[in-house]
PDB file of C-alpha atoms and ligand atoms in Angstrom:
ATOM      1  CA  MET A1042      28.671 -39.128 -37.314  1.00 94.00           C
ATOM      2  CA  MET A1043      27.572 -41.229 -34.332  1.00 97.00           C
ATOM      3  CA  LEU A1044      25.865 -44.454 -35.382  1.00 98.00           C
ATOM      4  CA  VAL A1045      23.365 -45.949 -32.899  1.00 98.00           C
ATOM      5  CA  GLY A1046      19.990 -47.687 -33.129  1.00 98.00           C
ATOM      6  CA  VAL A1047      17.361 -49.854 -31.530  1.00 98.00           C
ATOM      7  CA  PHE A1048      17.104 -53.640 -31.724  1.00 98.00           C
ATOM      8  CA  GLY A1049      13.637 -55.142 -31.466  1.00 98.00           C
ATOM      9  CA  ASN A1050      11.096 -57.511 -32.961  1.00 98.00           C
ATOM     10  CA  PRO A1051       8.774 -55.899 -33.831  1.00 97.00           C
ATOM     11  CA  VAL A1052      10.518 -52.548 -34.055  1.00 97.00           C
ATOM     12  CA  GLU A1053       8.629 -50.611 -36.711  1.00 97.00           C
ATOM     13  CA  HIS A1054       6.463 -48.819 -34.111  1.00 93.00           C
ATOM     14  CA  SER A1055       9.479 -47.557 -32.135  1.00 95.00           C
ATOM     15  CA  ARG A1056       9.558 -43.836 -31.397  1.00 96.00           C
ATOM     16  CA  SER A1057      13.195 -43.936 -30.299  1.00 97.00           C
ATOM     17  CA  PRO A1058      14.606 -42.584 -33.610  1.00 98.00           C
ATOM     18  CA  GLU A1059      12.635 -39.331 -33.379  1.00 97.00           C
ATOM     19  CA  ILE A1060      13.445 -38.958 -29.677  1.00 98.00           C
ATOM     20  CA  HIS A1061      17.186 -39.376 -30.198  1.00 98.00           C
ATOM     21  CA  GLN A1062      17.181 -37.132 -33.279  1.00 98.00           C
ATOM     22  CA  ALA A1063      15.517 -34.432 -31.179  1.00 98.00           C
ATOM     23  CA  PHE A1064      18.181 -34.829 -28.468  1.00 98.00           C
ATOM     24  CA  ALA A1065      20.966 -34.706 -31.073  1.00 98.00           C
ATOM     25  CA  GLU A1066      19.588 -31.494 -32.582  1.00 98.00           C
ATOM     26  CA  GLN A1067      19.378 -29.975 -29.118  1.00 97.00           C
ATOM     27  CA  VAL A1068      23.096 -30.485 -28.456  1.00 98.00           C
ATOM     28  CA  GLY A1069      24.265 -29.941 -32.044  1.00 97.00           C
ATOM     29  CA  LEU A1070      25.345 -33.493 -32.829  1.00 98.00           C
ATOM     30  CA  GLU A1071      24.791 -35.441 -36.019  1.00 97.00           C
ATOM     31  CA  ILE A1072      23.608 -38.971 -35.445  1.00 98.00           C
ATOM     32  CA  GLU A1073      22.247 -41.859 -37.476  1.00 98.00           C
ATOM     33  CA  TYR A1074      19.698 -43.783 -35.382  1.00 98.00           C
ATOM     34  CA  ARG A1075      18.541 -46.993 -37.071  1.00 98.00           C
ATOM     35  CA  LYS A1076      15.576 -49.252 -36.356  1.00 98.00           C
ATOM     36  CA  ILE A1077      16.867 -52.810 -36.609  1.00 98.00           C
ATOM     37  CA  LEU A1078      14.459 -55.718 -36.908  1.00 98.00           C
ATOM     38  CA  VAL A1079      16.382 -58.587 -35.333  1.00 98.00           C
ATOM     39  CA  PRO A1080      15.404 -62.201 -36.168  1.00 98.00           C
ATOM     40  CA  LEU A1081      14.425 -63.933 -32.907  1.00 98.00           C
ATOM     41  CA  ASP A1082      17.481 -66.222 -32.776  1.00 98.00           C
ATOM     42  CA  GLU A1083      20.033 -63.791 -34.192  1.00 98.00           C
ATOM     43  CA  PHE A1084      20.642 -61.229 -31.478  1.00 98.00           C
ATOM     44  CA  ASN A1085      24.387 -61.851 -31.037  1.00 98.00           C
ATOM     45  CA  LYS A1086      25.070 -62.060 -34.758  1.00 98.00           C
ATOM     46  CA  THR A1087      23.185 -58.817 -35.440  1.00 98.00           C
ATOM     47  CA  ALA A1088      24.876 -57.060 -32.518  1.00 98.00           C
ATOM     48  CA  ASP A1089      28.363 -58.138 -33.684  1.00 98.00           C
ATOM     49  CA  ALA A1090      27.640 -56.930 -37.214  1.00 98.00           C
ATOM     50  CA  PHE A1091      26.275 -53.544 -36.093  1.00 98.00           C
ATOM     51  CA  LEU A1092      29.184 -52.839 -33.741  1.00 98.00           C
ATOM     52  CA  ASN A1093      31.707 -53.984 -36.393  1.00 98.00           C
ATOM     53  CA  GLU A1094      30.107 -51.516 -38.773  1.00 98.00           C
ATOM     54  CA  GLY A1095      31.199 -48.787 -36.364  1.00 98.00           C
ATOM     55  CA  ALA A1096      28.123 -48.327 -34.157  1.00 98.00           C
ATOM     56  CA  LEU A1097      28.851 -46.813 -30.744  1.00 98.00           C
ATOM     57  CA  GLY A1098      26.025 -48.797 -29.197  1.00 98.00           C
ATOM     58  CA  PHE A1099      22.313 -49.415 -29.359  1.00 98.00           C
ATOM     59  CA  ASN A1100      19.064 -49.640 -27.426  1.00 98.00           C
ATOM     60  CA  ILE A1101      17.262 -52.904 -26.917  1.00 98.00           C
ATOM     61  CA  THR A1102      13.531 -53.430 -26.716  1.00 96.00           C
ATOM     62  CA  VAL A1103      11.191 -56.435 -26.552  1.00 93.00           C
ATOM     63  CA  PRO A1104      12.036 -59.325 -26.634  1.00 95.00           C
ATOM     64  CA  PHE A1105      15.815 -59.003 -26.461  1.00 97.00           C
ATOM     65  CA  LYS A1106      16.602 -57.365 -23.112  1.00 97.00           C
ATOM     66  CA  SER A1107      17.873 -60.583 -21.544  1.00 96.00           C
ATOM     67  CA  ASP A1108      19.832 -61.529 -24.689  1.00 98.00           C
ATOM     68  CA  ALA A1109      21.431 -58.104 -24.391  1.00 98.00           C
ATOM     69  CA  PHE A1110      22.172 -58.779 -20.711  1.00 98.00           C
ATOM     70  CA  ASN A1111      24.037 -61.956 -21.646  1.00 98.00           C
ATOM     71  CA  TYR A1112      25.840 -60.288 -24.561  1.00 98.00           C
ATOM     72  CA  CYS A1113      27.579 -57.717 -22.338  1.00 98.00           C
ATOM     73  CA  SER A1114      30.816 -58.428 -20.515  1.00 98.00           C
ATOM     74  CA  VAL A1115      30.276 -55.595 -17.996  1.00 98.00           C
ATOM     75  CA  ARG A1116      26.976 -54.273 -16.599  1.00 98.00           C
ATOM     76  CA  SER A1117      25.751 -51.334 -14.560  1.00 97.00           C
ATOM     77  CA  LYS A1118      24.254 -51.823 -11.098  1.00 95.00           C
ATOM     78  CA  GLU A1119      20.766 -51.095 -12.492  1.00 95.00           C
ATOM     79  CA  ALA A1120      21.192 -53.692 -15.236  1.00 96.00           C
ATOM     80  CA  GLU A1121      22.313 -56.313 -12.714  1.00 95.00           C
ATOM     81  CA  LEU A1122      19.272 -55.620 -10.517  1.00 93.00           C
ATOM     82  CA  ALA A1123      16.899 -55.655 -13.466  1.00 94.00           C
ATOM     83  CA  GLY A1124      18.416 -58.767 -15.031  1.00 94.00           C
ATOM     84  CA  ALA A1125      17.981 -56.949 -18.324  1.00 95.00           C
ATOM     85  CA  VAL A1126      19.844 -54.488 -20.528  1.00 97.00           C
ATOM     86  CA  ASN A1127      18.195 -51.790 -22.650  1.00 97.00           C
ATOM     87  CA  THR A1128      21.296 -49.775 -23.616  1.00 98.00           C
ATOM     88  CA  ILE A1129      24.649 -51.056 -24.848  1.00 98.00           C
ATOM     89  CA  ILE A1130      27.820 -49.057 -25.373  1.00 98.00           C
ATOM     90  CA  LYS A1131      31.095 -50.233 -26.871  1.00 98.00           C
ATOM     91  CA  LEU A1132      33.746 -48.523 -24.746  1.00 98.00           C
ATOM     92  CA  THR A1133      36.962 -47.188 -26.282  1.00 97.00           C
ATOM     93  CA  ASP A1134      38.900 -50.258 -25.117  1.00 97.00           C
ATOM     94  CA  GLY A1135      36.384 -52.492 -26.882  1.00 97.00           C
ATOM     95  CA  THR A1136      34.519 -53.601 -23.734  1.00 98.00           C
ATOM     96  CA  ILE A1137      30.776 -54.102 -24.289  1.00 98.00           C
ATOM     97  CA  LYS A1138      28.929 -52.527 -21.364  1.00 98.00           C
ATOM     98  CA  GLY A1139      25.220 -52.941 -20.651  1.00 98.00           C
ATOM     99  CA  HIS A1140      22.976 -50.478 -18.838  1.00 98.00           C
ATOM    100  CA  ASN A1141      19.325 -50.444 -17.868  1.00 98.00           C
ATOM    101  CA  THR A1142      17.804 -46.973 -17.945  1.00 98.00           C
ATOM    102  CA  ASP A1143      14.122 -47.998 -17.690  1.00 97.00           C
ATOM    103  CA  GLY A1144      13.838 -47.648 -13.919  1.00 97.00           C
ATOM    104  CA  LEU A1145      15.833 -44.409 -13.873  1.00 97.00           C
ATOM    105  CA  GLY A1146      13.587 -43.095 -16.650  1.00 98.00           C
ATOM    106  CA  LEU A1147      10.415 -43.971 -14.756  1.00 98.00           C
ATOM    107  CA  VAL A1148      11.626 -42.362 -11.535  1.00 98.00           C
ATOM    108  CA  ASN A1149      12.764 -39.240 -13.366  1.00 98.00           C
ATOM    109  CA  ASP A1150       9.386 -38.910 -15.060  1.00 98.00           C
ATOM    110  CA  ILE A1151       7.530 -39.402 -11.777  1.00 98.00           C
ATOM    111  CA  ILE A1152       9.710 -37.074  -9.695  1.00 98.00           C
ATOM    112  CA  LYS A1153      10.862 -34.430 -12.160  1.00 97.00           C
ATOM    113  CA  ASN A1154       7.993 -34.197 -14.651  1.00 97.00           C
ATOM    114  CA  MET A1155       4.966 -35.293 -12.622  1.00 97.00           C
ATOM    115  CA  ARG A1156       6.337 -33.932  -9.327  1.00 98.00           C
ATOM    116  CA  TRP A1157       4.942 -36.880  -7.404  1.00 98.00           C
ATOM    117  CA  ILE A1158       6.663 -37.751  -4.113  1.00 97.00           C
ATOM    118  CA  LEU A1159       7.587 -41.398  -3.528  1.00 98.00           C
ATOM    119  CA  GLU A1160       9.448 -41.093  -0.243  1.00 98.00           C
ATOM    120  CA  GLY A1161       7.417 -42.683   2.555  1.00 98.00           C
ATOM    121  CA  LYS A1162       4.583 -43.559   0.151  1.00 98.00           C
ATOM    122  CA  ARG A1163       2.685 -46.811  -0.280  1.00 98.00           C
ATOM    123  CA  ILE A1164       3.201 -48.121  -3.792  1.00 98.00           C
ATOM    124  CA  LEU A1165       1.331 -50.954  -5.505  1.00 98.00           C
ATOM    125  CA  ILE A1166       2.760 -52.505  -8.666  1.00 98.00           C
ATOM    126  CA  LEU A1167       0.582 -54.676 -10.896  1.00 96.00           C
ATOM    127  CA  GLY A1168       2.443 -57.443 -12.740  1.00 95.00           C
ATOM    128  CA  ALA A1169       5.657 -59.330 -12.068  1.00 96.00           C
ATOM    129  CA  GLY A1170       7.296 -59.715 -15.473  1.00 93.00           C
ATOM    130  CA  GLY A1171      10.398 -58.232 -17.040  1.00 90.00           C
ATOM    131  CA  ALA A1172       9.024 -54.687 -17.140  1.00 93.00           C
ATOM    132  CA  VAL A1173       8.363 -54.727 -13.392  1.00 95.00           C
ATOM    133  CA  GLN A1174      11.719 -56.295 -12.543  1.00 93.00           C
ATOM    134  CA  GLY A1175      13.353 -53.422 -14.409  1.00 94.00           C
ATOM    135  CA  ILE A1176      11.852 -50.670 -12.243  1.00 96.00           C
ATOM    136  CA  ILE A1177      11.875 -51.934  -8.644  1.00 96.00           C
ATOM    137  CA  GLY A1178      15.537 -51.150  -7.914  1.00 95.00           C
ATOM    138  CA  SER A1179      15.149 -47.533  -8.999  1.00 96.00           C
ATOM    139  CA  LEU A1180      11.858 -47.087  -7.120  1.00 97.00           C
ATOM    140  CA  LEU A1181      13.551 -48.344  -3.939  1.00 96.00           C
ATOM    141  CA  THR A1182      16.159 -45.589  -4.146  1.00 95.00           C
ATOM    142  CA  GLU A1183      13.304 -43.131  -3.485  1.00 97.00           C
ATOM    143  CA  CYS A1184      12.623 -44.816  -0.106  1.00 97.00           C
ATOM    144  CA  PRO A1185       8.890 -45.572  -0.366  1.00 98.00           C
ATOM    145  CA  ARG A1186       7.239 -46.971   2.769  1.00 98.00           C
ATOM    146  CA  HIS A1187       6.629 -50.200   0.881  1.00 98.00           C
ATOM    147  CA  ILE A1188       6.168 -51.646  -2.583  1.00 98.00           C
ATOM    148  CA  HIS A1189       3.449 -54.264  -2.912  1.00 98.00           C
ATOM    149  CA  ILE A1190       3.638 -56.503  -5.963  1.00 98.00           C
ATOM    150  CA  TYR A1191       0.321 -57.970  -7.069  1.00 97.00           C
ATOM    151  CA  ASN A1192       0.326 -60.408  -9.956  1.00 95.00           C
ATOM    152  CA  ARG A1193      -2.183 -62.770 -11.558  1.00 92.00           C
ATOM    153  CA  THR A1194       0.294 -65.564 -10.803  1.00 94.00           C
ATOM    154  CA  LEU A1195       1.338 -65.108  -7.171  1.00 96.00           C
ATOM    155  CA  SER A1196       4.335 -67.465  -7.441  1.00 97.00           C
ATOM    156  CA  LYS A1197       5.924 -65.166 -10.029  1.00 97.00           C
ATOM    157  CA  ALA A1198       5.497 -62.166  -7.737  1.00 97.00           C
ATOM    158  CA  ARG A1199       7.096 -64.160  -4.906  1.00 97.00           C
ATOM    159  CA  ALA A1200      10.058 -65.197  -7.067  1.00 96.00           C
ATOM    160  CA  LEU A1201      10.550 -61.593  -8.131  1.00 96.00           C
ATOM    161  CA  VAL A1202      10.439 -60.289  -4.581  1.00 96.00           C
ATOM    162  CA  ASP A1203      12.997 -62.932  -3.518  1.00 95.00           C
ATOM    163  CA  SER A1204      15.512 -61.399  -5.920  1.00 92.00           C
ATOM    164  CA  PHE A1205      15.477 -58.150  -3.898  1.00 92.00           C
ATOM    165  CA  THR A1206      16.978 -57.905  -0.443  1.00 90.00           C
ATOM    166  CA  SER A1207      14.730 -55.057   0.729  1.00 92.00           C
ATOM    167  CA  GLU A1208      12.088 -55.944   3.317  1.00 94.00           C
ATOM    168  CA  ASN A1209       9.897 -53.200   1.868  1.00 96.00           C
ATOM    169  CA  VAL A1210       9.113 -55.152  -1.305  1.00 98.00           C
ATOM    170  CA  LEU A1211       6.309 -57.637  -0.706  1.00 98.00           C
ATOM    171  CA  ALA A1212       4.422 -60.060  -2.932  1.00 98.00           C
ATOM    172  CA  ILE A1213       0.747 -59.957  -2.026  1.00 97.00           C
ATOM    173  CA  ASP A1214      -2.367 -61.876  -2.975  1.00 95.00           C
ATOM    174  CA  LYS A1215      -5.818 -60.362  -3.334  1.00 94.00           C
ATOM    175  CA  ASP A1216      -6.446 -60.471   0.409  1.00 95.00           C
ATOM    176  CA  GLY A1217      -3.260 -58.491   0.982  1.00 96.00           C
ATOM    177  CA  LEU A1218      -4.345 -55.539  -1.147  1.00 97.00           C
ATOM    178  CA  GLN A1219      -4.719 -52.364   0.918  1.00 97.00           C
ATOM    179  CA  SER A1220      -7.031 -49.440   0.379  1.00 97.00           C
ATOM    180  CA  ASP A1221      -6.046 -46.030  -0.965  1.00 98.00           C
ATOM    181  CA  TYR A1222      -2.519 -46.664  -2.251  1.00 98.00           C
ATOM    182  CA  ASP A1223      -0.558 -43.456  -2.839  1.00 98.00           C
ATOM    183  CA  VAL A1224       0.729 -44.665  -6.196  1.00 98.00           C
ATOM    184  CA  ILE A1225      -0.348 -47.604  -8.366  1.00 98.00           C
ATOM    185  CA  ILE A1226       1.899 -48.582 -11.276  1.00 98.00           C
ATOM    186  CA  SER A1227       0.656 -50.996 -13.901  1.00 96.00           C
ATOM    187  CA  GLY A1228       3.404 -53.107 -15.436  1.00 95.00           C
ATOM    188  CA  THR A1229       1.370 -55.928 -16.930  1.00 93.00           C
ATOM    189  CA  SER A1230       1.329 -56.702 -20.610  1.00 85.00           C
ATOM    190  CA  ALA A1231      -2.463 -57.008 -20.475  1.00 79.00           C
ATOM    191  CA  GLY A1232      -3.043 -53.340 -21.279  1.00 64.00           C
ATOM    192  CA  LEU A1233      -3.491 -53.799 -24.971  1.00 52.00           C
ATOM    193  CA  THR A1234      -6.192 -56.450 -24.636  1.00 55.00           C
ATOM    194  CA  GLY A1235      -8.442 -54.113 -22.716  1.00 54.00           C
ATOM    195  CA  ASN A1236      -9.274 -56.267 -19.708  1.00 60.00           C
ATOM    196  CA  VAL A1237      -7.027 -54.729 -17.057  1.00 62.00           C
ATOM    197  CA  GLY A1238      -8.804 -53.859 -13.864  1.00 58.00           C
ATOM    198  CA  ASP A1239     -11.606 -56.356 -14.190  1.00 61.00           C
ATOM    199  CA  ASP A1240     -10.486 -58.289 -11.175  1.00 79.00           C
ATOM    200  CA  LEU A1241      -9.070 -55.342  -9.204  1.00 89.00           C
ATOM    201  CA  PRO A1242     -11.101 -54.098  -6.251  1.00 93.00           C
ATOM    202  CA  ALA A1243     -11.886 -50.396  -6.552  1.00 93.00           C
ATOM    203  CA  PHE A1244     -10.958 -49.793  -2.882  1.00 97.00           C
ATOM    204  CA  ILE A1245      -7.250 -49.829  -3.762  1.00 97.00           C
ATOM    205  CA  VAL A1246      -7.853 -46.413  -5.353  1.00 97.00           C
ATOM    206  CA  GLY A1247      -8.571 -43.477  -3.041  1.00 97.00           C
ATOM    207  CA  PRO A1248      -9.100 -39.780  -3.713  1.00 96.00           C
ATOM    208  CA  SER A1249      -5.362 -39.050  -3.600  1.00 97.00           C
ATOM    209  CA  THR A1250      -4.185 -42.137  -5.492  1.00 98.00           C
ATOM    210  CA  LYS A1251      -1.992 -41.480  -8.509  1.00 98.00           C
ATOM    211  CA  ALA A1252      -1.944 -44.042 -11.326  1.00 98.00           C
ATOM    212  CA  TYR A1253       0.887 -44.705 -13.780  1.00 98.00           C
ATOM    213  CA  ASP A1254       0.876 -47.140 -16.703  1.00 96.00           C
ATOM    214  CA  LEU A1255       4.257 -48.191 -18.099  1.00 96.00           C
ATOM    215  CA  ILE A1256       2.529 -48.542 -21.461  1.00 93.00           C
ATOM    216  CA  TYR A1257       1.886 -45.409 -23.496  1.00 92.00           C
ATOM    217  CA  SER A1258      -1.004 -44.786 -25.788  1.00 89.00           C
ATOM    218  CA  THR A1259      -2.740 -42.004 -27.683  1.00 88.00           C
ATOM    219  CA  SER A1260      -5.877 -42.564 -25.613  1.00 90.00           C
ATOM    220  CA  LEU A1261      -6.246 -43.527 -21.953  1.00 91.00           C
ATOM    221  CA  THR A1262      -4.950 -47.105 -21.477  1.00 92.00           C
ATOM    222  CA  PRO A1263      -7.473 -49.637 -20.102  1.00 91.00           C
ATOM    223  CA  PHE A1264      -5.744 -49.557 -16.695  1.00 93.00           C
ATOM    224  CA  LEU A1265      -5.766 -45.758 -16.558  1.00 94.00           C
ATOM    225  CA  ARG A1266      -9.396 -45.672 -17.661  1.00 93.00           C
ATOM    226  CA  TRP A1267     -10.229 -48.048 -14.820  1.00 93.00           C
ATOM    227  CA  ALA A1268      -8.161 -46.009 -12.324  1.00 95.00           C
ATOM    228  CA  LYS A1269      -9.830 -42.787 -13.420  1.00 96.00           C
ATOM    229  CA  ASP A1270     -13.298 -44.322 -13.124  1.00 94.00           C
ATOM    230  CA  SER A1271     -12.319 -45.582  -9.659  1.00 95.00           C
ATOM    231  CA  GLY A1272     -11.427 -42.050  -8.563  1.00 97.00           C
ATOM    232  CA  ALA A1273      -7.662 -41.676  -9.086  1.00 98.00           C
ATOM    233  CA  VAL A1274      -6.549 -38.053  -8.862  1.00 98.00           C
ATOM    234  CA  GLU A1275      -3.918 -38.269 -11.619  1.00 98.00           C
ATOM    235  CA  CYS A1276      -3.485 -40.801 -14.416  1.00 97.00           C
ATOM    236  CA  VAL A1277      -0.331 -40.854 -16.506  1.00 97.00           C
ATOM    237  CA  ASP A1278       0.980 -43.156 -19.222  1.00 97.00           C
ATOM    238  CA  GLY A1279       4.572 -44.158 -19.917  1.00 97.00           C
ATOM    239  CA  LEU A1280       5.441 -41.683 -22.672  1.00 97.00           C
ATOM    240  CA  GLY A1281       7.476 -39.556 -20.258  1.00 98.00           C
ATOM    241  CA  MET A1282       9.313 -42.664 -19.059  1.00 98.00           C
ATOM    242  CA  LEU A1283      10.121 -43.547 -22.664  1.00 98.00           C
ATOM    243  CA  VAL A1284      11.708 -40.145 -23.257  1.00 98.00           C
ATOM    244  CA  GLU A1285      13.496 -40.084 -19.880  1.00 98.00           C
ATOM    245  CA  GLN A1286      15.028 -43.560 -20.346  1.00 98.00           C
ATOM    246  CA  ALA A1287      16.177 -42.403 -23.795  1.00 98.00           C
ATOM    247  CA  ALA A1288      17.777 -39.298 -22.250  1.00 98.00           C
ATOM    248  CA  PHE A1289      19.841 -41.513 -19.926  1.00 98.00           C
ATOM    249  CA  ALA A1290      20.875 -43.682 -22.889  1.00 98.00           C
ATOM    250  CA  PHE A1291      21.823 -40.581 -24.894  1.00 98.00           C
ATOM    251  CA  GLU A1292      23.962 -39.383 -21.989  1.00 98.00           C
ATOM    252  CA  ILE A1293      25.695 -42.763 -21.752  1.00 98.00           C
ATOM    253  CA  TRP A1294      26.677 -42.492 -25.427  1.00 98.00           C
ATOM    254  CA  THR A1295      27.514 -38.779 -25.613  1.00 98.00           C
ATOM    255  CA  ASN A1296      28.173 -37.572 -22.049  1.00 98.00           C
ATOM    256  CA  LYS A1297      25.637 -34.837 -22.779  1.00 98.00           C
ATOM    257  CA  GLN A1298      22.519 -34.056 -20.772  1.00 97.00           C
ATOM    258  CA  VAL A1299      19.378 -32.994 -22.610  1.00 98.00           C
ATOM    259  CA  VAL A1300      16.158 -31.213 -21.718  1.00 97.00           C
ATOM    260  CA  THR A1301      13.266 -33.627 -22.096  1.00 98.00           C
ATOM    261  CA  THR A1302      10.085 -31.583 -21.542  1.00 97.00           C
ATOM    262  CA  ASN A1303       9.803 -30.181 -25.047  1.00 96.00           C
ATOM    263  CA  VAL A1304      10.476 -33.620 -26.557  1.00 97.00           C
ATOM    264  CA  ILE A1305       7.719 -35.191 -24.432  1.00 97.00           C
ATOM    265  CA  ASN A1306       5.291 -32.404 -25.402  1.00 96.00           C
ATOM    266  CA  LYS A1307       6.149 -32.761 -29.085  1.00 95.00           C
ATOM    267  CA  LEU A1308       5.510 -36.513 -28.992  1.00 95.00           C
ATOM    268  CA  ARG A1309       2.219 -36.025 -27.155  1.00 92.00           C
ATOM    269  CA  ASP A1310       1.063 -33.564 -29.775  1.00 90.00           C
ATOM    270  CA  SER A1311       2.023 -35.695 -32.787  1.00 85.00           C
TER     271      SER A1311
HETATM  272  P1  ATR B 139       7.046 -57.825 -19.830  1.00 86.91           P
HETATM  273  O1  ATR B 139       8.450 -58.029 -20.303  1.00 86.91           O
HETATM  274  O2  ATR B 139       6.262 -56.849 -20.672  1.00 86.91           O
HETATM  275  O3  ATR B 139       6.958 -57.513 -18.380  1.00 86.91           O
HETATM  276  P2  ATR B 139       6.281 -60.531 -19.243  1.00 86.91           P
HETATM  277  O4  ATR B 139       7.609 -60.754 -18.601  1.00 86.91           O
HETATM  278  O5  ATR B 139       5.735 -61.575 -20.148  1.00 86.91           O
HETATM  279  O6  ATR B 139       6.285 -59.195 -20.110  1.00 86.91           O
HETATM  280  O7  ATR B 139       5.230 -60.202 -18.070  1.00 86.91           O
HETATM  281  C1  ATR B 139       3.913 -59.900 -18.347  1.00 86.91           C
HETATM  282  C2  ATR B 139       3.183 -59.563 -17.049  1.00 86.91           C
HETATM  283  O8  ATR B 139       1.833 -59.171 -17.351  1.00 86.91           O
HETATM  284  C3  ATR B 139       3.067 -60.726 -16.090  1.00 86.91           C
HETATM  285  O9  ATR B 139       3.082 -60.239 -14.768  1.00 86.91           O
HETATM  286  C4  ATR B 139       1.688 -61.304 -16.443  1.00 86.91           C
HETATM  287  O10 ATR B 139       1.060 -62.036 -15.428  1.00 86.91           O
HETATM  288  P3  ATR B 139       1.413 -63.605 -15.211  1.00 86.91           P
HETATM  289  O11 ATR B 139       2.714 -63.656 -14.496  1.00 86.91           O
HETATM  290  O12 ATR B 139       0.270 -64.109 -14.397  1.00 86.91           O
HETATM  291  O13 ATR B 139       1.473 -64.221 -16.588  1.00 86.91           O
HETATM  292  C5  ATR B 139       0.927 -60.027 -16.676  1.00 86.91           C
HETATM  293  N1  ATR B 139      -0.268 -60.235 -17.506  1.00 86.91           N
HETATM  294  C6  ATR B 139      -0.309 -60.550 -18.827  1.00 86.91           C
HETATM  295  N2  ATR B 139      -1.592 -60.641 -19.247  1.00 86.91           N
HETATM  296  C7  ATR B 139      -2.382 -60.399 -18.166  1.00 86.91           C
HETATM  297  C8  ATR B 139      -3.794 -60.323 -17.940  1.00 86.91           C
HETATM  298  N3  ATR B 139      -4.668 -60.535 -18.937  1.00 86.91           N
HETATM  299  N4  ATR B 139      -4.242 -60.013 -16.700  1.00 86.91           N
HETATM  300  C9  ATR B 139      -3.375 -59.781 -15.679  1.00 86.91           C
HETATM  301  N5  ATR B 139      -2.016 -59.836 -15.827  1.00 86.91           N
HETATM  302  C10 ATR B 139      -1.538 -60.119 -17.048  1.00 86.91           C
END
C-alpha cells in the first residue's frame, strides 16, 4: 500500500485525504493518506521519520512550504520559481525531490474547468506573499498581456516582481491600477477577516471581469462578494485549484492521471 500524507500546522481542516482517496479509488490503488500535525520547529525530523517509515512522499501546506524547499536536494522548475515546495517524492535512488503544483493546479482549473482564456489578457493579482509567488510562473506560461501585482505593502510587490525576469509582470501602486481587468486573482491572506476590497476601487472590475480567490469557502469569500457586487461576470473560489494541484501531486507519486471534475463536484456538495 502506498503511504503518503500532508504536513501542516494546523492540518486538521485539510481536505487532501478525501481528495487523494477519491483519486486512488478511481485508478484502483490502495493508499494510506495521513494528516500530520508538524511542530513548528520539527519539519526535518518529522519528514525523516515519515520517509523512514516507508512513505513515498507527502504534501506540504502552511507554514512549511519553504522548509520543504530547503529539505529537498533536487527541485522542479516550478518549485524553483515559486521558492516553495508543496509535494515531495522520495525517488527510487533515495533522492528527495520537491515539486510545486499550486500554480499548475490554478492554471488547470482556470483553463480546463472554468474555460477562461488567459492568453493576451490583462491580469491583476492582489497580494505579494508566498501564495502569489507560487502561481506567477505558471500564469506566465499562458502568455497574458501583463500581470499587475497590487499589494498593501508596495515594496513586497516590487521585491516579488524582481525575482521574475518577465517584463510583463509589474508591481503597481494604487495609481497604477487600470480599469476593467480581464481577470483578478486574490492571493492575500486577508480573506478570512472579511475586509478585503475595502480599499479597492470598483473601476478595476468591468462587465467582463472574472474574479478568482485562491481561498476556498462554503460561502462567497469576502473578495468574491466584493467582486460580485462590483459587477464581475464570474466569481470562483480556489476549490478547483485545490483538487487540480492534488491531481498533479498524485501523478508525481503514481504516474497516473485522474479525472478531477467529479471530485470537485463531490467536495462542493459536501
Ligand atoms: P501566504 O503564504 O498565504 O501568501 P503571506 O506570505 O504572509 O501568506 O502573504 C500574505 C499576503 O496577504 C501579503 O501580500 C499581505 O500583504 P502585506 O505584504 O502588506 O503584509 C496580504 N494581506 C494580509 N492581510 C491583508 C489585509 N488585511 N489587507 C490587504 N492585504 C493583506
